[in-house]
Short mmCIF file of C-alpha atoms and ligand atoms in Angstrom, two decimals:
data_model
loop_
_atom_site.label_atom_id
_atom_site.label_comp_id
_atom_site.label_asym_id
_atom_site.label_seq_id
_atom_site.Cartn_x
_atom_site.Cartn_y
_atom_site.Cartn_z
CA UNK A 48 -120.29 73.89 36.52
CA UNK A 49 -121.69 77.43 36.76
CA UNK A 50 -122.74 79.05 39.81
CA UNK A 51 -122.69 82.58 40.77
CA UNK A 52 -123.35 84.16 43.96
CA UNK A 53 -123.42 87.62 45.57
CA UNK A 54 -120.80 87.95 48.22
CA UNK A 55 -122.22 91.52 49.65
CA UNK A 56 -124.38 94.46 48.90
CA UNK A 57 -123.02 97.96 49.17
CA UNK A 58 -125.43 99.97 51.63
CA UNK A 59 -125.77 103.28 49.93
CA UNK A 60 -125.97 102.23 45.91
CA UNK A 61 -127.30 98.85 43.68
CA UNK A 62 -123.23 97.81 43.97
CA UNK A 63 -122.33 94.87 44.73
CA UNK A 64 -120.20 91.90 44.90
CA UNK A 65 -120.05 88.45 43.84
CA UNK A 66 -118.39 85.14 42.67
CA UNK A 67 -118.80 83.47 39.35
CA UNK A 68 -117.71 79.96 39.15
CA UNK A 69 -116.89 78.39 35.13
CA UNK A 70 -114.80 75.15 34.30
CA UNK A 71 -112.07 77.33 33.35
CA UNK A 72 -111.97 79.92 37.13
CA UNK A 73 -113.06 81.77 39.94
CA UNK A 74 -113.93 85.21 39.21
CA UNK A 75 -114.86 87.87 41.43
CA UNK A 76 -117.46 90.67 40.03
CA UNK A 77 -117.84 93.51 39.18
CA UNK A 78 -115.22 92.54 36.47
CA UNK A 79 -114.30 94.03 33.13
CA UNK A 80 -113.37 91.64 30.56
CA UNK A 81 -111.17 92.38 27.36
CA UNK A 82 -112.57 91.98 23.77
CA UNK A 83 -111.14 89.43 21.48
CA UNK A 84 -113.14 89.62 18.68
CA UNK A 85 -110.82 87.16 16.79
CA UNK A 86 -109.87 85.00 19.36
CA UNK A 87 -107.24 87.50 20.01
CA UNK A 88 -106.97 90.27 22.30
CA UNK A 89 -105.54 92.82 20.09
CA UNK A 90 -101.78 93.19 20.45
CA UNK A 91 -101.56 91.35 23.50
CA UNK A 92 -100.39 87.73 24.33
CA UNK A 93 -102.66 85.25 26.87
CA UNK A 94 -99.47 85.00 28.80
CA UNK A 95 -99.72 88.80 29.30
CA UNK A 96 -103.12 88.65 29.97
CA UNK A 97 -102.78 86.51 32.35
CA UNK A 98 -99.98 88.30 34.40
CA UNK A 99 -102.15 91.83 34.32
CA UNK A 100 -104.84 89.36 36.10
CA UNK A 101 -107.64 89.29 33.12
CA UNK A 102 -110.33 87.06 34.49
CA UNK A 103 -112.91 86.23 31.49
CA UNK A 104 -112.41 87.40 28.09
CA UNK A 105 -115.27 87.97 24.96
CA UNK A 106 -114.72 86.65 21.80
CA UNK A 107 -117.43 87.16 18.71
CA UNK A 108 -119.16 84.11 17.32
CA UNK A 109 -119.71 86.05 14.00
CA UNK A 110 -116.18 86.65 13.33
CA UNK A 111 -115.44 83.22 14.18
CA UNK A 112 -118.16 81.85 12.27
CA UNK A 113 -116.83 83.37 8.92
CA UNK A 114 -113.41 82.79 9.67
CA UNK A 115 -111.37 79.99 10.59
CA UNK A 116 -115.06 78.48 10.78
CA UNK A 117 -116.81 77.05 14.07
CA UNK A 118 -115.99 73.34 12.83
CA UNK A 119 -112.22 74.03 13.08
CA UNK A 120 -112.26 75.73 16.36
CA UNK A 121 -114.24 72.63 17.35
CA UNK A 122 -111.19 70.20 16.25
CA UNK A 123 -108.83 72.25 17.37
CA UNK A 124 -110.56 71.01 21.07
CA UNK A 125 -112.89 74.35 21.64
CA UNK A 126 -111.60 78.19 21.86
CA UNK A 127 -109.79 78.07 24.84
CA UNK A 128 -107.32 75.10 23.34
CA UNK A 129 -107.02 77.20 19.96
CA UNK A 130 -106.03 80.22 20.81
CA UNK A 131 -104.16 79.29 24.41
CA UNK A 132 -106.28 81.02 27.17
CA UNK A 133 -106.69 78.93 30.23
CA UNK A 134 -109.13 81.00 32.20
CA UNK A 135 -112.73 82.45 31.10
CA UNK A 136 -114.20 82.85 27.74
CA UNK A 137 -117.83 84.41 27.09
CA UNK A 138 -118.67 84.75 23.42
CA UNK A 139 -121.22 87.09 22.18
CA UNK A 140 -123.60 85.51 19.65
CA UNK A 141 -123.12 87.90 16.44
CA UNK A 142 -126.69 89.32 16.17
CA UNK A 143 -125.14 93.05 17.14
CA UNK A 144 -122.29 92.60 14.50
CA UNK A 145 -124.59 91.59 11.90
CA UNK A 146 -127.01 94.72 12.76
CA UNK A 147 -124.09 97.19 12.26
CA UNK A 148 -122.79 95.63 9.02
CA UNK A 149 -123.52 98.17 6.30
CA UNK A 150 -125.02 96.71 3.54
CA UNK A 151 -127.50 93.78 2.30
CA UNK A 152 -129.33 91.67 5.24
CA UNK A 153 -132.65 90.57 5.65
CA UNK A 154 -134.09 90.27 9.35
CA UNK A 155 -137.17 88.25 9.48
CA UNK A 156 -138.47 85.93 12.74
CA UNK A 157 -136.36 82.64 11.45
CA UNK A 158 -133.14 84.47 11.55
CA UNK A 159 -130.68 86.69 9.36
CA UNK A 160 -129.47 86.74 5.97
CA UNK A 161 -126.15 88.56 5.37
CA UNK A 162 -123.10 89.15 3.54
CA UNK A 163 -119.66 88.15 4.94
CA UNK A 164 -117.73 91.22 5.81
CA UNK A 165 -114.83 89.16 4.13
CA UNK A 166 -115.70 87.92 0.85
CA UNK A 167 -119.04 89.05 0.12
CA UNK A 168 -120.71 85.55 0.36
CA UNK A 169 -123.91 85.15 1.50
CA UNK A 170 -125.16 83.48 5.11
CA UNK A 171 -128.32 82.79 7.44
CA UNK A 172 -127.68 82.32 10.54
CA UNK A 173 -130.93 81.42 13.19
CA UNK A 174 -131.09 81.27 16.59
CA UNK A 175 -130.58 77.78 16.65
CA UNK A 176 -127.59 77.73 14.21
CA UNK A 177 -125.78 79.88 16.27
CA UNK A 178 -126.78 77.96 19.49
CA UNK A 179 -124.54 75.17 17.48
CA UNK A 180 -122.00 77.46 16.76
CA UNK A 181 -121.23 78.97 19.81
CA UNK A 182 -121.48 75.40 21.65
CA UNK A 183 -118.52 74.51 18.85
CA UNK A 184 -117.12 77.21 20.32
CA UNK A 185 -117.20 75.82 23.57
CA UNK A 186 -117.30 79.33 25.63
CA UNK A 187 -117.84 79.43 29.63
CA UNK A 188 -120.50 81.85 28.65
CA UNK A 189 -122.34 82.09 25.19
CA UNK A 190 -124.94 84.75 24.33
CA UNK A 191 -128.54 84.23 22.81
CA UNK A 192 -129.07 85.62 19.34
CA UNK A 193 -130.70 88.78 19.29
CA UNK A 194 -131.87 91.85 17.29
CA UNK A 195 -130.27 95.50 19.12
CA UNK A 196 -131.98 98.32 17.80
CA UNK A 197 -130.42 100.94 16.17
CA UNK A 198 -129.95 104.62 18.17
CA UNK A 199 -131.63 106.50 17.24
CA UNK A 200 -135.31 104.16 16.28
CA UNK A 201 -138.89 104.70 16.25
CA UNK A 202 -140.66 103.24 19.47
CA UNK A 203 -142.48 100.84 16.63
CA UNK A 204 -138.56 99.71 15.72
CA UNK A 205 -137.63 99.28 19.43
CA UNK A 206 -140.69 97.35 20.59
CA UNK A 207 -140.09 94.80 17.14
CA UNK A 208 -136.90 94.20 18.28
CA UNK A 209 -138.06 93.35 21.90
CA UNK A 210 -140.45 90.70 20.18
CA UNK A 211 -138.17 89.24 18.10
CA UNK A 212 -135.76 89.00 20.93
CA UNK A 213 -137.90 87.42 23.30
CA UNK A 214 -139.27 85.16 20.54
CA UNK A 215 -135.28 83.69 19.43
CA UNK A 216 -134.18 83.71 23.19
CA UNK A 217 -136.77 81.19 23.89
CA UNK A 218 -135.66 78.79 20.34
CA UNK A 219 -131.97 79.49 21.81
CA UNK A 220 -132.88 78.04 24.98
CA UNK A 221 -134.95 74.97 23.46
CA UNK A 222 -131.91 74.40 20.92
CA UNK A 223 -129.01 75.00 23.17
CA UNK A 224 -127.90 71.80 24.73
CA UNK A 225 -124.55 72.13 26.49
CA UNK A 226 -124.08 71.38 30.55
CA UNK A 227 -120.55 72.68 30.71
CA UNK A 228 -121.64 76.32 29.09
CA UNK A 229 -123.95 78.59 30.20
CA UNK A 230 -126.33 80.43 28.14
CA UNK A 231 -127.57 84.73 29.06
CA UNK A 232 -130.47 86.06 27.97
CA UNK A 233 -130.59 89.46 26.77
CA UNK A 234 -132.54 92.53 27.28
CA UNK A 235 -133.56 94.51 24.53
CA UNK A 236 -135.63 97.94 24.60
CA UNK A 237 -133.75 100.69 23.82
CA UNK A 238 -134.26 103.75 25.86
CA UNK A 239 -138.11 102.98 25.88
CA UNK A 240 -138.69 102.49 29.81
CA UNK A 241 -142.03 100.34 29.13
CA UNK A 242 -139.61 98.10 26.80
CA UNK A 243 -137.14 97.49 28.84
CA UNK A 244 -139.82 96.34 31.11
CA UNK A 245 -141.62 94.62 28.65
CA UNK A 246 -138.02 92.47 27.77
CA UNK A 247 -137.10 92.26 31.02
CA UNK A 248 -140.14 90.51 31.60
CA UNK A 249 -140.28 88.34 29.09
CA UNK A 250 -136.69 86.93 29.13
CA UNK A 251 -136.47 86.70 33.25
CA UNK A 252 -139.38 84.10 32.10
CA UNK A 253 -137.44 82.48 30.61
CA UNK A 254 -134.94 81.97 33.33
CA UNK A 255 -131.51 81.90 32.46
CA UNK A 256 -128.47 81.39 34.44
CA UNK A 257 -127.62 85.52 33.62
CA UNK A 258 -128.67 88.33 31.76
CA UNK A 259 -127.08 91.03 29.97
CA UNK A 260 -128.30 94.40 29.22
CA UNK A 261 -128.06 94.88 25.23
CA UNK A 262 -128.64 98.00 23.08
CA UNK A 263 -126.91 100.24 24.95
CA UNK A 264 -124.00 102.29 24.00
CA UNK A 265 -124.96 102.55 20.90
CA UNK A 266 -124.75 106.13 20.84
CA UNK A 267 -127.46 107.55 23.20
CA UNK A 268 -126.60 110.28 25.30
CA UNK A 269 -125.19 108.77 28.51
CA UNK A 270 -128.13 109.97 30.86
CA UNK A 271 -130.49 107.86 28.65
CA UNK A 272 -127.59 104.95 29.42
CA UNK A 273 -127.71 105.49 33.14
CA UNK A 274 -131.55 106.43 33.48
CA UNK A 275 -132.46 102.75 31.61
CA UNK A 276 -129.19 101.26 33.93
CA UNK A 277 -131.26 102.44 36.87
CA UNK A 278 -134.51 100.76 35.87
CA UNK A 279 -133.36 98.09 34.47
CA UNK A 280 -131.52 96.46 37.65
CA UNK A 281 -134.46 96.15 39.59
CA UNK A 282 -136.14 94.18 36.99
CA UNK A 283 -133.73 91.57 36.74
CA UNK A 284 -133.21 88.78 39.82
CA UNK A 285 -131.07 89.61 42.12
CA UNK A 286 -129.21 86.19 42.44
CA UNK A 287 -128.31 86.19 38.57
CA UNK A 288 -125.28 88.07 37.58
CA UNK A 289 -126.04 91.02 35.36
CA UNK A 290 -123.91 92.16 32.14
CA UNK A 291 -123.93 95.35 30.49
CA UNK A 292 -122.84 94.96 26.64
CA UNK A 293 -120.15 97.00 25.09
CA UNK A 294 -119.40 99.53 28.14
CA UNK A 295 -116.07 100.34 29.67
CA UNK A 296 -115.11 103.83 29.93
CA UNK A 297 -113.98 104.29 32.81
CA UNK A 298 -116.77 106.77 34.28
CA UNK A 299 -119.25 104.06 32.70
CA UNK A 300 -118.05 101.40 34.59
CA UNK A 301 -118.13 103.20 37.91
CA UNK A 302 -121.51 104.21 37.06
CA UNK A 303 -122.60 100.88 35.68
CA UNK A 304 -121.22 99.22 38.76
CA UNK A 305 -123.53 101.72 41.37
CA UNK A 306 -126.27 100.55 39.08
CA UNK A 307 -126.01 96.73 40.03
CA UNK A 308 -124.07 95.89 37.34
CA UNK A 309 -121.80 92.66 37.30
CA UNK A 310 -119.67 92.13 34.27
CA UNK A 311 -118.55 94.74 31.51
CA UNK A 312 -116.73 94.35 28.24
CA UNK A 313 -115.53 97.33 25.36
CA UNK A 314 -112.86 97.51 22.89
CA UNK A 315 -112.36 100.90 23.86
CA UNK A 316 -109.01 100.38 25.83
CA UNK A 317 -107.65 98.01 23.31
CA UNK A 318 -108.88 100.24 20.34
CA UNK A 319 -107.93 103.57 21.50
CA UNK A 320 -104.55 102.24 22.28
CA UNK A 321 -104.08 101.58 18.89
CA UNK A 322 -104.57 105.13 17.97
CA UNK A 323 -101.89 106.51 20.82
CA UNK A 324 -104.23 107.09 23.56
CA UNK A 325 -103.96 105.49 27.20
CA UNK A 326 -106.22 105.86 30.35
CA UNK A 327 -104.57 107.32 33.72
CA UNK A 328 -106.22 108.33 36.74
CA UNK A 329 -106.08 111.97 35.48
CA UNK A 330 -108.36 110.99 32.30
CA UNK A 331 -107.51 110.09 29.04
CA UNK A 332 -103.88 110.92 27.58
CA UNK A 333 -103.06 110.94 23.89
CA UNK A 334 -99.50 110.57 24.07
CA UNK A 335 -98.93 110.73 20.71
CA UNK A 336 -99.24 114.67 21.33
CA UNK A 337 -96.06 116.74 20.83
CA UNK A 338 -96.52 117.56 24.55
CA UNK A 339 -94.75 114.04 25.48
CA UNK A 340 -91.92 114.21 22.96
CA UNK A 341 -89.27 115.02 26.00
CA UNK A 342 -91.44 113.80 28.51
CA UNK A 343 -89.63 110.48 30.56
CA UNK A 344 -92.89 110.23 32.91
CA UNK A 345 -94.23 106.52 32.79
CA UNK A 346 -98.05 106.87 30.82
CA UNK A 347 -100.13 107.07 34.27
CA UNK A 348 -97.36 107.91 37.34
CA UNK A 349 -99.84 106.50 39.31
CA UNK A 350 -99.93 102.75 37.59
CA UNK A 351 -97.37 100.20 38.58
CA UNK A 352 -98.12 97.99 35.82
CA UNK A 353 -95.22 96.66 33.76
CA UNK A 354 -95.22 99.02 31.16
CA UNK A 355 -95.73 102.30 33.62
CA UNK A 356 -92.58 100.93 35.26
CA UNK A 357 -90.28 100.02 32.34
CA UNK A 358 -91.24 102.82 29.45
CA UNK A 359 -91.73 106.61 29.38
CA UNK A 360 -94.24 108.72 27.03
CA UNK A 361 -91.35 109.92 25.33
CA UNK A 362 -90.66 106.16 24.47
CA UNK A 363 -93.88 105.00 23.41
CA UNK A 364 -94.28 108.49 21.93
CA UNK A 365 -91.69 107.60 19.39
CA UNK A 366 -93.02 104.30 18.93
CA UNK A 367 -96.54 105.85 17.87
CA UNK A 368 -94.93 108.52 15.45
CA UNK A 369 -92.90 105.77 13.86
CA UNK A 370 -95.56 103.46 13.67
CA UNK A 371 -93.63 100.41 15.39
CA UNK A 372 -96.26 97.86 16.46
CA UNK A 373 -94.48 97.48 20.05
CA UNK A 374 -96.72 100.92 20.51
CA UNK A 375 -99.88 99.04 20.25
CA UNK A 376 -98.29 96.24 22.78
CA UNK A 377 -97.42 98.51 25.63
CA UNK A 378 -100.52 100.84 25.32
CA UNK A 379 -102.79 98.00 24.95
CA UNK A 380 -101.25 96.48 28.45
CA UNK A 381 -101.61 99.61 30.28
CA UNK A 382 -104.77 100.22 29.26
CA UNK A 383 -106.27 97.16 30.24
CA UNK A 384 -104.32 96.72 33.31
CA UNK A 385 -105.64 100.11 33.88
CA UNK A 386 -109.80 99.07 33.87
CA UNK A 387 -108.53 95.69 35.35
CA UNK A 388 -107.28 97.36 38.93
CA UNK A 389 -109.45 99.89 38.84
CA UNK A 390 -112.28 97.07 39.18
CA UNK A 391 -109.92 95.60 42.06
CA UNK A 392 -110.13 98.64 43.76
CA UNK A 393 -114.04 99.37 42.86
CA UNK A 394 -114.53 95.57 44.62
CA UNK A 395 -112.11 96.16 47.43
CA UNK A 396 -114.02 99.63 48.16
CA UNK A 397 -117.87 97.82 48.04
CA UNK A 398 -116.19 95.13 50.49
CA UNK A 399 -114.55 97.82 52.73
CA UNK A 400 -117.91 100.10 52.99
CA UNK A 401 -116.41 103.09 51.14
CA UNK A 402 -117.79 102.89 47.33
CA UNK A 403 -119.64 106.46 47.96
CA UNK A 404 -115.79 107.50 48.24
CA UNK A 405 -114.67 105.82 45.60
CA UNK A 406 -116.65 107.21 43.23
CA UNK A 407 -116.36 110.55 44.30
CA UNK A 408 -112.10 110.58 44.42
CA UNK A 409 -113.03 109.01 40.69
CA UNK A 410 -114.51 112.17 39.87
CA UNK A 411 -112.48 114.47 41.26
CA UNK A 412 -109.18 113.36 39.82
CA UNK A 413 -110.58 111.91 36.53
CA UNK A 414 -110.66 114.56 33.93
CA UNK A 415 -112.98 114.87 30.59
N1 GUN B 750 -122.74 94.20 22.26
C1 GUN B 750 -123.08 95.46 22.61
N2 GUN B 750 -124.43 95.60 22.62
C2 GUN B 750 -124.94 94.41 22.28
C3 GUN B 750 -126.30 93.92 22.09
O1 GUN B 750 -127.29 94.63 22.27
N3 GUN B 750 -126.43 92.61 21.73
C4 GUN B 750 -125.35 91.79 21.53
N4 GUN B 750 -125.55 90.52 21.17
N5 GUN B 750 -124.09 92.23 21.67
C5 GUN B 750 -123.89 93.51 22.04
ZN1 ZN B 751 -99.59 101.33 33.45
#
C-alpha cells in the first residue's frame, strides 16, 4: 500500500514534487514531519496536529523499545491506535540514539550492546531484532538499523560505518517481513564524497522502496551538509522518495529541498519552543527577551495560525517567565505550523515555476 511518485521537476534546481501514498494518507512532498520521540509530539495534542495539517510524523523505536516496550504497543493494536494519530507514522530504527548515548556500548557486525538510558539495564539489539520491533510498531515507514558516524571521524571510522551499514541493511531487508510497512535504506558516509558514493551504491542495490540520507547534521559545518546534499541526490533513483535525517531549520529545508530532497524531520521547532524561542519569517525570535514584555504583536505578524491570531508575545512572554506549560503548547504550535506552511508554499512555488523566487524572498527577509 505504498507508492510514491514525482508529480513535477522544478526547471532551474534538483526540487521537486511528489505524492506518497501509506494505509494511513496522501501526502504531498517535500514535507516536514514533527518528531515524537515518545509517541508524543512534545506539548502538542494529535487533534492539534491534525488541524495545523501535519502529514507524517517520526517516532523512535529505541525509546519505544525501552519503554512501554514494543509488545505493548503491539496489543494496544500498533502506534497509531496507542497514541491516537490517524494519519502517517515513520519510525526511525534507534541505531543514531544508541550512537549518541554516552556511556558503555559495544558495536560489533551482529548488532549493539547498550545500557538503557532509563534504568541502566543492559540490551542488544540486531538488525533483525529491531526489524521485529519496529514491525510491532506497525509504522507506515520504518528505518533499517544503522551505524552514523560521529562528526568529527577519521576516514577509517567513516568508511567502517559504511560497511557495517550496508552489511545490516541487507539482514534488515532479509528479516523484515511486513506488506503494509515500508522499509528505507540509509546512506551512510559522512562528509567523505567517495563514501557517500560507496553507500549509495551499495544500498540502491539493495533496492528499497526509499532512502534517507543519515549522518548528517551532526555538527559539520553546513557547506559540508549541502556539498554531500548535492552529490548525494544524483546517486540515489530518481523515482524513490529521498529523506534527509534530523534537518529542519528553516534555511536547511529550503536548501535541502533545491537539493532533491523529499521528506525532513528535526526536533528543533518543538525543542526550541520549549526554551522560549519561535520561528517567523524575519528569523528566529526568543520571546522570552525583555524586548516583548509590552509587546501585544502576535509571535510572527505574518502567521495566521491559531496561536498568531489569539495570543501576543507579551502573553506567551509571561507564560515563559512563569514557567506555565501552556508556553510550551502555543510555541510548539506556531512553530510547527510555521515549517508546515512554509513547505506548502515551497510546493506551491515548485508547481507554479517560481522556486528560484522563493528562495531568494527566503533569504532576504529571513534573518540569522
Ligand atoms: N537521525 C539523524 N541522523 C540519523 C542517522 O544517520 N541514522 C538514523 N537512523 N537516524 C538519524
Ligand atoms: Zn503562528
Amino acid at each position: 500500500m505504498f507508492t510514491f511518485q514525482v508529480t513535477k521537476n522544478d526547471d532551474a534546481s534538483a526540487a521537486r514534487l511528489g505524492r506518497l501514498s501509506t494505509s494511513h494518507g496522501v501526502f504531498d512532498t517535500p514535507i516536514f514531519m514533527p518528531v515524537g520521540t515518545q509517541a508524543t509530539v512534545k506539548a502538542v495534542t494529535p487533534e492539534m496536529l491534525t488541524e495545523m495539517g501535519a502529514g507524517i510524523i517520526l517516532s523512535n523505536t529505541y525509546h519505544l523499545y525501552l519503554r512501554p516496550g514494543a509488545d505493548l504497543v503491539e496489543r494496544a493494536g500498533g502506534l497509531h491506535k496507542f497514541m491516537n494519530w490517524p494519519r502517517g507514522i515513520l519510525t526511525d530504527s534507534g541505531g543514531f540514539q544508541i550512537f549518541s548515548l554516552q556511556g558503555l556500548r559495544k558495536i560489533s557486525d551482529e548488532g549493539v550492546v547498550f545500557n538503557s538510558h532509563i534504568d541502566g539495564s543492559r540490551h542488544f539489539l540486531s538488525p533483525q531484532i529491531v526489524m521485529e520491533i519496529e514491525q510491532k510498531l506497525g509504522a507506515d515507514i520504518a528505518m533499517c538499523f544503522d551505524e552514523c558516524a560521529p562528526y568529527p571521524c577519521s576516514y577509517e571510522e567513516a568508511d567502517q560505518a559504511v560497511t557495517r551499514t550496508s552489511l545490516w541493511a541487507k539482514r534488515c531487508r532479509d528479516s523484515h517481513n511486513c506488506s503494509d510497512q515500508a522499509l528505507f535504506g540509509i546512506i551512510q558516509g559522512n562528509i567523505f564524497a567517495d563514501l557517500r558514493e560507496k553507500s549509495a551504491r551499495e544500498i540502491t542495490a539493495l533496492d528499497f522502496p526509499g532512502y534517507a540520507i543519515g549522518g548528517l547534521s551532526v555538527g559539520e559545518p553546513k557547506e559540508d551538509m549541502y556539498r554531500i546534499l548535492d552529490l548525494t541526490h544524483q546517486l540515489l533513483p530518481t523515482d524513490k522518495p529521498r529523506y534527509l535525517m534530523g534537518v529542519g531549520a528553516p534555511e536547511d529545508l529550503v536548501e535541502g529541498v533545491a537539493r532533491g530532497v523529499d521528506m525532513f524531520d528535526c526536533v528543533l521547532p518543538t525543542r526550541i519552543a520549549r526554551h522560549g524561542t519561535a520561528f517567523t519569517h524575519r528569523g528566529k525570535l526568543v520571546v522570552r527577551n525583555a524586548v516583548y514584555a509590552a509587546d501585544f504583536r502576535a509571535l510572527d505578524t505574518d502567521c495566521d495560525c491559531r496561536v498568531c491570531k489569539n495570543y501576543s508575545r507579551a502573553y506567551i512572554r509571561h507564560l515563559v517567565k512563569a514557567e506555565e506549560i501552556l508556553a510550551h503548547t502555543l510555541i510548539t504550535y506556531h512553530n510547527l505550523y510555521f515549517l508546515i506552511k512554509m513547505m506548502q508554499d515551497i510546493r506551491q512555488a515548485i508547481a507554479e515555476d517560481r522556486f528560484n523566487e522563493f528562495y531568494t524572498n527566503f533569504y532576504a527577509s529571513y534573518k540569522f
